[in-house]
């Protein structure tokens, strides 16, 4: 009687999938600006608006550049132009659809958890950037329009929009 050898191979990926899903639970993707940077401050002013006290030095500077404030003007008000929150809210469904497309690749082992989060964050970043470029309300003050040569409130040199970052924790 002959001995028959049988090799059984098991392609069970469940332990690997569980590990990836547990890793995903602790991950965070952030889109925005480095805390305490000049761009973060500028973004916050646009996102939430600002009320800036007019000093005599500021009054003189603005007058030199052609903007003569009334004597009773004590503050300059920069209106809220929420581009981060609103952009994220408007495109939440798009990012969700992208996540649904990519999760199958993670489960199949064709995409790492890190790359999954990176692609989702970059998708959101792109959507927020598009929203910021298209934002046109509230309009800029006429002095600002003549100074920068554009009426687009969040676009001047492109620095604010182009310096948006993605960080995966």
C-alpha positions as a LaTeX table, in Angstrom:
\begin{tabular}{lrrr}
\hline
Residue & $x$ (\AA) & $y$ (\AA) & $z$ (\AA) \\
\hline
Unk1 & 0.00 & 0.00 & 0.00 \\
Unk2 & 1.41 & 3.41 & $-0.99$ \\
Unk3 & 1.54 & 6.40 & 1.29 \\
Unk4 & $-0.21$ & 9.38 & $-0.20$ \\
Unk5 & 0.89 & 12.86 & 0.86 \\
Unk6 & $-1.66$ & 15.58 & 0.85 \\
Unk7 & $-0.67$ & 19.22 & 1.25 \\
Unk8 & $-3.39$ & 21.63 & 2.21 \\
Unk9 & $-2.77$ & 25.30 & 1.75 \\
Unk10 & $-5.01$ & 27.81 & 3.37 \\
Unk11 & $-5.22$ & 31.36 & 2.06 \\
Unk12 & $-7.21$ & 32.53 & 5.05 \\
Unk13 & $-6.57$ & 36.29 & 5.30 \\
Unk14 & $-8.94$ & 36.85 & 8.23 \\
Unk15 & $-6.17$ & 37.35 & 10.84 \\
Unk16 & $-4.43$ & 39.83 & 8.53 \\
Unk17 & $-7.70$ & 41.65 & 7.79 \\
Unk18 & $-8.49$ & 41.86 & 11.53 \\
Unk19 & $-5.01$ & 43.30 & 12.17 \\
Unk20 & $-5.50$ & 45.92 & 9.40 \\
Unk21 & $-8.95$ & 46.88 & 10.70 \\
Unk22 & $-7.61$ & 47.25 & 14.25 \\
Unk23 & $-4.79$ & 49.41 & 12.90 \\
Unk24 & $-7.34$ & 51.51 & 11.00 \\
Unk25 & $-9.30$ & 52.16 & 14.20 \\
Unk26 & $-6.33$ & 53.99 & 15.70 \\
Unk27 & $-5.47$ & 56.01 & 12.57 \\
Unk28 & $-6.46$ & 59.59 & 11.90 \\
Unk29 & $-6.16$ & 61.61 & 8.73 \\
Unk30 & $-5.92$ & 65.37 & 9.13 \\
Unk31 & $-6.27$ & 68.00 & 6.43 \\
Unk32 & $-5.28$ & 71.57 & 7.20 \\
Unk33 & $-2.32$ & 73.62 & 8.35 \\
Unk34 & 0.53 & 73.12 & 10.79 \\
Unk35 & $-0.53$ & 74.43 & 14.16 \\
Unk36 & 1.08 & 77.74 & 15.19 \\
Unk37 & 2.25 & 78.52 & 11.64 \\
Unk38 & 1.56 & 81.74 & 9.78 \\
Unk39 & $-0.62$ & 79.84 & 7.29 \\
Unk40 & $-2.65$ & 78.35 & 10.17 \\
Unk41 & $-3.27$ & 81.86 & 11.50 \\
Unk42 & $-4.29$ & 83.18 & 8.08 \\
Unk43 & $-6.55$ & 80.17 & 7.50 \\
Unk44 & $-8.17$ & 80.67 & 10.92 \\
Unk45 & $-8.85$ & 84.34 & 10.15 \\
Unk46 & $-10.62$ & 83.36 & 6.94 \\
Unk47 & $-12.36$ & 80.34 & 8.46 \\
Unk48 & $-13.79$ & 82.18 & 11.48 \\
Unk49 & $-13.44$ & 85.86 & 10.61 \\
Unk50 & $-11.63$ & 88.42 & 12.74 \\
Unk51 & $-12.12$ & 91.76 & 14.40 \\
Unk52 & $-8.84$ & 93.68 & 14.41 \\
Unk53 & $-8.35$ & 96.75 & 16.58 \\
Unk54 & $-7.15$ & 99.74 & 14.56 \\
Unk55 & $-3.98$ & 101.27 & 15.97 \\
Unk56 & $-2.58$ & 104.65 & 14.96 \\
Unk57 & 0.30 & 102.89 & 13.22 \\
Unk58 & $-2.20$ & 100.77 & 11.24 \\
Unk59 & $-4.29$ & 103.84 & 10.44 \\
Unk60 & $-1.18$ & 105.57 & 9.07 \\
Unk61 & $-0.11$ & 102.52 & 7.08 \\
Unk62 & $-3.55$ & 102.13 & 5.48 \\
Unk63 & $-3.77$ & 105.87 & 4.72 \\
Unk64 & $-0.34$ & 105.71 & 3.06 \\
Unk65 & $-1.69$ & 102.94 & 0.83 \\
Unk66 & $-4.85$ & 104.88 & $-0.04$ \\
Unk67 & $-7.41$ & 103.59 & 2.47 \\
Unk68 & $-8.46$ & 106.48 & 4.71 \\
Unk69 & $-10.43$ & 105.20 & 7.68 \\
Unk70 & $-13.08$ & 107.32 & 9.33 \\
Unk71 & $-12.06$ & 108.72 & 12.72 \\
Unk72 & $-14.74$ & 106.64 & 14.44 \\
Unk73 & $-13.49$ & 103.38 & 12.89 \\
Unk74 & $-12.00$ & 101.41 & 15.78 \\
Unk75 & $-11.92$ & 97.93 & 14.24 \\
Unk76 & $-11.48$ & 96.30 & 10.88 \\
Unk77 & $-13.83$ & 93.35 & 10.45 \\
Unk78 & $-12.76$ & 90.44 & 8.27 \\
Unk79 & $-15.86$ & 88.35 & 7.63 \\
Unk80 & $-16.00$ & 84.60 & 8.11 \\
Unk81 & $-15.26$ & 82.72 & 4.90 \\
Unk82 & $-15.44$ & 79.13 & 6.03 \\
Unk83 & $-13.66$ & 77.13 & 3.39 \\
Unk84 & $-12.36$ & 74.22 & 5.49 \\
Unk85 & $-15.53$ & 73.31 & 7.41 \\
Unk86 & $-17.91$ & 74.08 & 4.57 \\
Unk87 & $-15.71$ & 72.38 & 1.97 \\
Unk88 & $-15.47$ & 69.26 & 4.12 \\
Unk89 & $-19.21$ & 69.25 & 4.84 \\
Unk90 & $-20.17$ & 69.70 & 1.19 \\
Unk91 & $-17.95$ & 66.85 & 0.02 \\
Unk92 & $-18.40$ & 64.34 & 2.84 \\
Unk93 & $-20.40$ & 62.03 & 0.56 \\
Unk94 & $-17.66$ & 62.12 & $-2.12$ \\
Unk95 & $-15.03$ & 61.09 & 0.42 \\
Unk96 & $-17.34$ & 58.38 & 1.77 \\
Unk97 & $-17.77$ & 56.98 & $-1.75$ \\
Unk98 & $-13.98$ & 56.97 & $-2.19$ \\
Unk99 & $-13.61$ & 55.10 & 1.13 \\
Unk100 & $-16.11$ & 52.49 & $-0.01$ \\
Unk101 & $-14.13$ & 51.99 & $-3.23$ \\
Unk102 & $-10.81$ & 51.68 & $-1.43$ \\
Unk103 & $-11.81$ & 49.48 & 1.53 \\
Unk104 & $-12.17$ & 46.45 & $-0.75$ \\
Unk105 & $-8.54$ & 46.91 & $-1.77$ \\
Unk106 & $-7.47$ & 47.01 & 1.88 \\
Unk107 & $-9.42$ & 43.83 & 2.64 \\
Unk108 & $-7.92$ & 42.11 & $-0.43$ \\
Unk109 & $-4.43$ & 43.07 & 0.76 \\
Unk110 & $-3.78$ & 45.32 & $-2.25$ \\
Unk111 & $-3.68$ & 48.59 & $-0.32$ \\
Unk112 & $-2.12$ & 49.40 & 3.03 \\
Unk113 & $-4.10$ & 51.10 & 5.78 \\
Unk114 & $-1.69$ & 54.06 & 5.59 \\
Unk115 & $-2.24$ & 54.46 & 1.85 \\
Unk116 & $-6.01$ & 54.15 & 2.36 \\
Unk117 & $-5.99$ & 57.10 & 4.79 \\
Unk118 & $-3.54$ & 59.07 & 2.65 \\
Unk119 & $-5.75$ & 58.72 & $-0.43$ \\
Unk120 & $-8.89$ & 59.70 & 1.49 \\
Unk121 & $-7.17$ & 62.73 & 3.03 \\
Unk122 & $-5.85$ & 63.83 & $-0.36$ \\
Unk123 & $-9.34$ & 63.44 & $-1.83$ \\
Unk124 & $-10.73$ & 65.69 & 0.91 \\
Unk125 & $-7.86$ & 68.16 & 0.54 \\
Unk126 & $-8.57$ & 68.46 & $-3.20$ \\
Unk127 & $-12.28$ & 69.01 & $-2.60$ \\
Unk128 & $-11.59$ & 71.70 & 0.04 \\
Unk129 & $-9.11$ & 73.41 & $-2.29$ \\
Unk130 & $-11.69$ & 73.44 & $-5.11$ \\
Unk131 & $-14.27$ & 74.88 & $-2.73$ \\
Unk132 & $-11.85$ & 77.60 & $-1.58$ \\
Unk133 & $-11.10$ & 78.61 & $-5.17$ \\
Unk134 & $-14.81$ & 78.76 & $-6.04$ \\
Unk135 & $-15.81$ & 80.65 & $-2.87$ \\
Unk136 & $-16.95$ & 84.15 & $-3.74$ \\
Unk137 & $-18.97$ & 85.29 & $-0.76$ \\
Unk138 & $-18.68$ & 87.45 & 1.23 \\
Unk139 & $-16.97$ & 89.60 & $-1.34$ \\
Unk140 & $-13.72$ & 91.43 & $-0.71$ \\
Unk141 & $-13.72$ & 95.11 & 0.22 \\
Unk142 & $-13.16$ & 97.28 & $-2.90$ \\
Unk143 & $-9.77$ & 98.38 & $-1.48$ \\
Unk144 & $-8.70$ & 94.73 & $-1.22$ \\
Unk145 & $-9.88$ & 94.05 & $-4.77$ \\
Unk146 & $-7.86$ & 96.97 & $-6.15$ \\
Unk147 & $-4.81$ & 96.01 & $-4.05$ \\
Unk148 & $-4.62$ & 92.40 & $-5.12$ \\
Unk149 & $-6.23$ & 92.74 & $-8.54$ \\
Unk150 & $-8.83$ & 90.04 & $-7.91$ \\
Unk151 & $-12.26$ & 89.77 & $-6.35$ \\
Unk152 & $-11.79$ & 86.15 & $-5.28$ \\
Unk153 & $-11.75$ & 86.33 & $-1.46$ \\
Unk154 & $-9.42$ & 83.40 & $-0.80$ \\
Unk155 & $-7.14$ & 83.55 & $-3.82$ \\
Unk156 & $-4.27$ & 85.99 & $-4.06$ \\
Unk157 & $-0.92$ & 84.31 & $-4.64$ \\
Unk158 & $-2.36$ & 80.82 & $-4.07$ \\
Unk159 & $-0.22$ & 80.34 & $-0.97$ \\
Unk160 & $-3.07$ & 79.63 & 1.44 \\
Unk161 & $-4.71$ & 77.02 & $-0.75$ \\
Unk162 & $-1.48$ & 75.40 & $-1.97$ \\
Unk163 & 0.02 & 75.10 & 1.53 \\
Unk164 & $-2.81$ & 72.94 & 2.83 \\
Unk165 & $-1.35$ & 69.74 & 4.23 \\
Unk166 & $-2.27$ & 66.12 & 4.90 \\
Unk167 & $-1.09$ & 64.37 & 8.06 \\
Unk168 & $-1.73$ & 60.74 & 8.93 \\
Unk169 & $-1.40$ & 59.75 & 12.61 \\
\hline
\end{tabular}
